[in-house]
Short mmCIF file of C-alpha atoms in Angstrom, two decimals:
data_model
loop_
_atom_site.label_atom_id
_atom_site.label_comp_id
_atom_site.label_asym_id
_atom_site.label_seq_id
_atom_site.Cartn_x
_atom_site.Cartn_y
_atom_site.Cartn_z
CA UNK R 1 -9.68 -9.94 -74.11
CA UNK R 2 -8.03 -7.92 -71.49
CA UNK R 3 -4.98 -8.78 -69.05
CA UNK R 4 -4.27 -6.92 -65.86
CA UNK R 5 -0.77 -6.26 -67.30
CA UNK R 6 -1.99 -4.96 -70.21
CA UNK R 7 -2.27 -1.80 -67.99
CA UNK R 8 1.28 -1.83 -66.03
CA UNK R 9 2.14 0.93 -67.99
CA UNK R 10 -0.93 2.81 -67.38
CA UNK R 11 -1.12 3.22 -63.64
CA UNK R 12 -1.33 7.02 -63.45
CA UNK R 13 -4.39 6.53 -65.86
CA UNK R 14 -5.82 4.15 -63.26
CA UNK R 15 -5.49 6.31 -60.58
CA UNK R 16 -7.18 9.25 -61.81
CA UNK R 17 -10.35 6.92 -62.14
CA UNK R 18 -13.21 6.89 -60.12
CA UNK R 19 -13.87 3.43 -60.35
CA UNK R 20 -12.48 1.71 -57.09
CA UNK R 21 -12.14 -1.71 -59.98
CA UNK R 22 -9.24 1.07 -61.06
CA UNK R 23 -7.50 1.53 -58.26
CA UNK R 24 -7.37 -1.83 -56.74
CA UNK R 25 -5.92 -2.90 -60.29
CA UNK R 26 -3.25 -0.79 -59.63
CA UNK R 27 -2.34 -1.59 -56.22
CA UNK R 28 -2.43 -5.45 -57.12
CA UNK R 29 0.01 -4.49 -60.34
CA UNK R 30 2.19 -2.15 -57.97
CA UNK R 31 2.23 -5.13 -55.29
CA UNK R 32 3.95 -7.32 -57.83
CA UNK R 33 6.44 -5.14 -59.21
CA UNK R 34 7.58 -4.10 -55.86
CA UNK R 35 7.68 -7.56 -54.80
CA UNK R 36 11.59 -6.97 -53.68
CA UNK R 37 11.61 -3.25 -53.02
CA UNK R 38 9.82 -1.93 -50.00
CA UNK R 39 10.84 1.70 -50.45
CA UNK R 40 9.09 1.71 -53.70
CA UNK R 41 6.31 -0.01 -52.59
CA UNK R 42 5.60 2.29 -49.81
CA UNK R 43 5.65 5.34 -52.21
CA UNK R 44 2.66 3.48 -54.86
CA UNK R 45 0.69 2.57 -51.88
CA UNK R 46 0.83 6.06 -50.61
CA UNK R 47 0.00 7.42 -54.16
CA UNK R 48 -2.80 4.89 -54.50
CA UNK R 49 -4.27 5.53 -51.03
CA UNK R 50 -4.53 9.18 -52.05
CA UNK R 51 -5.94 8.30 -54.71
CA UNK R 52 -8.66 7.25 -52.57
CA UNK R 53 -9.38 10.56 -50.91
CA UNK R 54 -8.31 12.51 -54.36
CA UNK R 55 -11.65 10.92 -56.03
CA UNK R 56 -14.64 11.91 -53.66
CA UNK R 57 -15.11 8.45 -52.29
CA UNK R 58 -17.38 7.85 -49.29
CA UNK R 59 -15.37 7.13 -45.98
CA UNK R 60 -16.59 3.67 -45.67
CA UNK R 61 -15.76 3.12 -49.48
CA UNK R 62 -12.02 4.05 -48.36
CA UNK R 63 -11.95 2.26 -45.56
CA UNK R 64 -13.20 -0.62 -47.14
CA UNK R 65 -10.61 0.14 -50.14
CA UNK R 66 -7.82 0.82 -47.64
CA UNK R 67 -7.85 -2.56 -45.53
CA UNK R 68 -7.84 -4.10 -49.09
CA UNK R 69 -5.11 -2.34 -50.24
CA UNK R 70 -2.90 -2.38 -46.58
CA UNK R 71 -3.92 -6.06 -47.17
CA UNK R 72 -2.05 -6.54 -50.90
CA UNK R 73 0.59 -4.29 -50.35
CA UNK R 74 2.26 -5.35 -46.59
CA UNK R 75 5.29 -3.46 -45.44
CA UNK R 76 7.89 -4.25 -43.28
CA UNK R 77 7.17 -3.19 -40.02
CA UNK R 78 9.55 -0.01 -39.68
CA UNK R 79 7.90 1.24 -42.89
CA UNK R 80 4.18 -0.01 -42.00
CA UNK R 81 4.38 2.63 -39.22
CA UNK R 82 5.70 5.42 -40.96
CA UNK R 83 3.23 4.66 -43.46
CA UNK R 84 0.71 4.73 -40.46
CA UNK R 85 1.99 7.81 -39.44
CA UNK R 86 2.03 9.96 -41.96
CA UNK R 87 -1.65 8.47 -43.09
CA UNK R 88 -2.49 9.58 -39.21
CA UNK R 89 -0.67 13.32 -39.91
CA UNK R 90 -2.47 13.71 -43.63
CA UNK R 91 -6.51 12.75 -42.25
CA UNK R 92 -5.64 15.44 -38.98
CA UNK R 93 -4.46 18.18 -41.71
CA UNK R 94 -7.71 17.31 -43.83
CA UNK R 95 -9.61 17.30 -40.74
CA UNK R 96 -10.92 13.24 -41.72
CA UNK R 97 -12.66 12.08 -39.04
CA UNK R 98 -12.93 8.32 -39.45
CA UNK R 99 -11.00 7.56 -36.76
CA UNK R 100 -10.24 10.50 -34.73
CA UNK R 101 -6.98 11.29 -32.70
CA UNK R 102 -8.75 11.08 -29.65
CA UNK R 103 -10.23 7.75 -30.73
CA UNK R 104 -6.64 6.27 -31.58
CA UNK R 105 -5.72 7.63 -28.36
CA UNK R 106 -8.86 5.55 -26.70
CA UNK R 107 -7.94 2.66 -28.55
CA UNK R 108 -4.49 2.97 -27.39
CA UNK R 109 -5.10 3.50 -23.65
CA UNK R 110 -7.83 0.57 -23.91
CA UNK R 111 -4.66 -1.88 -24.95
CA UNK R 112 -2.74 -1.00 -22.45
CA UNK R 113 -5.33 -1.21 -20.14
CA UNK R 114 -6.33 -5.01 -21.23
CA UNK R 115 -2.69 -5.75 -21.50
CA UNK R 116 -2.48 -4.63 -17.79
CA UNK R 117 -5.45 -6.60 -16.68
CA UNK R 118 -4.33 -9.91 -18.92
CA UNK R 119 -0.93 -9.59 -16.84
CA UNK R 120 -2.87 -9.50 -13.09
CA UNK R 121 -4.87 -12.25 -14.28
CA UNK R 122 -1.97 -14.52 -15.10
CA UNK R 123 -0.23 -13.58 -12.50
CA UNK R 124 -3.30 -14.80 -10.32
CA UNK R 125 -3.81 -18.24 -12.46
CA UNK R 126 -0.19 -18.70 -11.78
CA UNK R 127 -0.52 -18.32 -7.92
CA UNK R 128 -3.88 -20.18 -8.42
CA UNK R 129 -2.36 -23.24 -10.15
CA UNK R 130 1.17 -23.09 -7.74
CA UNK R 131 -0.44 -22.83 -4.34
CA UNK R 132 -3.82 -24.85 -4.93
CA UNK R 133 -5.50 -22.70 -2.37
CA UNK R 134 -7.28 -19.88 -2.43
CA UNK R 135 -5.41 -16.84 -2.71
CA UNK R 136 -5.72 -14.42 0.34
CA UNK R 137 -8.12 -11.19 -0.29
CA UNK R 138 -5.20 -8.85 0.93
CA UNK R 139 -2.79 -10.05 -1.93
CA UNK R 140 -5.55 -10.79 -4.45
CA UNK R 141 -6.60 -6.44 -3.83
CA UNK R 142 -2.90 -5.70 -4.13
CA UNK R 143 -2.64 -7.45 -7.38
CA UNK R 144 -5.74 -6.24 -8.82
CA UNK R 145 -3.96 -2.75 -7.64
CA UNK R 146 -0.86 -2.57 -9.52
CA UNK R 147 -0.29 -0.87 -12.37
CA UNK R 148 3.02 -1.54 -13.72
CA UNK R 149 3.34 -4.51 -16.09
CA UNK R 150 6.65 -4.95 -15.54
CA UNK R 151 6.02 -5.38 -11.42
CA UNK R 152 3.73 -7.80 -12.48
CA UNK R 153 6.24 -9.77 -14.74
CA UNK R 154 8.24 -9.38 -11.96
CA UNK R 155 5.79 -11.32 -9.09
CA UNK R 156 4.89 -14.08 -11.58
CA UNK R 157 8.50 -14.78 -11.68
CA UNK R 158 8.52 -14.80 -7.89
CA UNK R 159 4.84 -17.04 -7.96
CA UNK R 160 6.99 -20.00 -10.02
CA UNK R 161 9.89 -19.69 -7.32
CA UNK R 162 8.23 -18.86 -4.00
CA UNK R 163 8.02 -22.20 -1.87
CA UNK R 164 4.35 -21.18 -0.34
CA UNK R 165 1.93 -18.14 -0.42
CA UNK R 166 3.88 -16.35 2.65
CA UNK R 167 7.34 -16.58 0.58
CA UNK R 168 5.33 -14.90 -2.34
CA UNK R 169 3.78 -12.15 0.15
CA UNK R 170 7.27 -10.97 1.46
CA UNK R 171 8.20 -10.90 -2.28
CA UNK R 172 5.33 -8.40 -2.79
CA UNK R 173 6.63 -6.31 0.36
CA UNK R 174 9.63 -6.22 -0.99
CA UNK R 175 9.22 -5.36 -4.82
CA UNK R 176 6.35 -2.61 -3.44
CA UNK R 177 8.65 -1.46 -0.90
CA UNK R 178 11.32 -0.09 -3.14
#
């Protein structure tokens, strides 16, 4: 009979396996024995994820391996994006194309642009749910033109204090004015 800390003392053995059984072993054993140190955590689970590309696996094998590990072995957030980071800088040296720059850069703009729609939307529900009427095509267009979150944050702040729909338009004149 075998225990998983039986081989504690044998994670550089591990990691030169080809067996992904290996290197998950390690990252669980790593996990726990960096349990209070997050610097030394980030360095095993950036040895163990190159350990991943070091061994020939298939890029859905590391992917797969990856969320597992990024899943055992959470940083806190300032080192999570380093970690992201530098995993982003090492696959553009190698030229790894499993997600490509220009796809995190899609992915990116695609946030921003659902974050963007997500605030015109409330900011409609709010002027929906305030005014019980149908909101007037000419602010409605306006709205649905902006492109500043922070305008938008803004107006809904001015929908919860505006008396009526005409307050709220000459609060839109005003904020698109300047």
């Amino acid at each position: 009979m075998v225990k998983l800390l039986d081989y504690n003392d044998r994670i550089d053995e591990l990691l030169k396996q080809s067996n992904p059984f290996a290197i998950i072993t390690a990252a669980h054993l790593k996990t726990k024995t960096t349990k209070n140190n997050p610097e030394e955590r980030y360095s095993w689970k950036w040895s163990i994820v190159m350990a991943l590309y070091e061994r020939g696996f298939s890029a859905d094998d590391i992917l797969q391996l990856y969320r597992l590990i990024d899943w055992l072995m959470i940083l806190p957030e300032d080192l999570s994006q380093r970690f992201t980071d530098n995993l982003v800088e090492y696959e553009e040296d190698k030229e790894v194309t499993y997600v490509t720059s220009a796809e995190r850069h899609g992915i990116k703009k695609g946030v921003e642009i659902g974050m963007l729609s997500n605030a015109q939307e409330t900011l409609l529900d709010a002027l929906d749910a305030k005014f019980s009427t149908d909101i007037p095509s000419d602010i409605e267009e306006r709205i649905k033109k902006m492109t500043s979150r922070m305008m938008l944050k803004q107006l809904l702040r001015s929908a919860i204090q505006s008396s009526d729909i005409d307050s709220f338009r000459k609060s839109i004149d005003k904020l698109t004015s300047e």
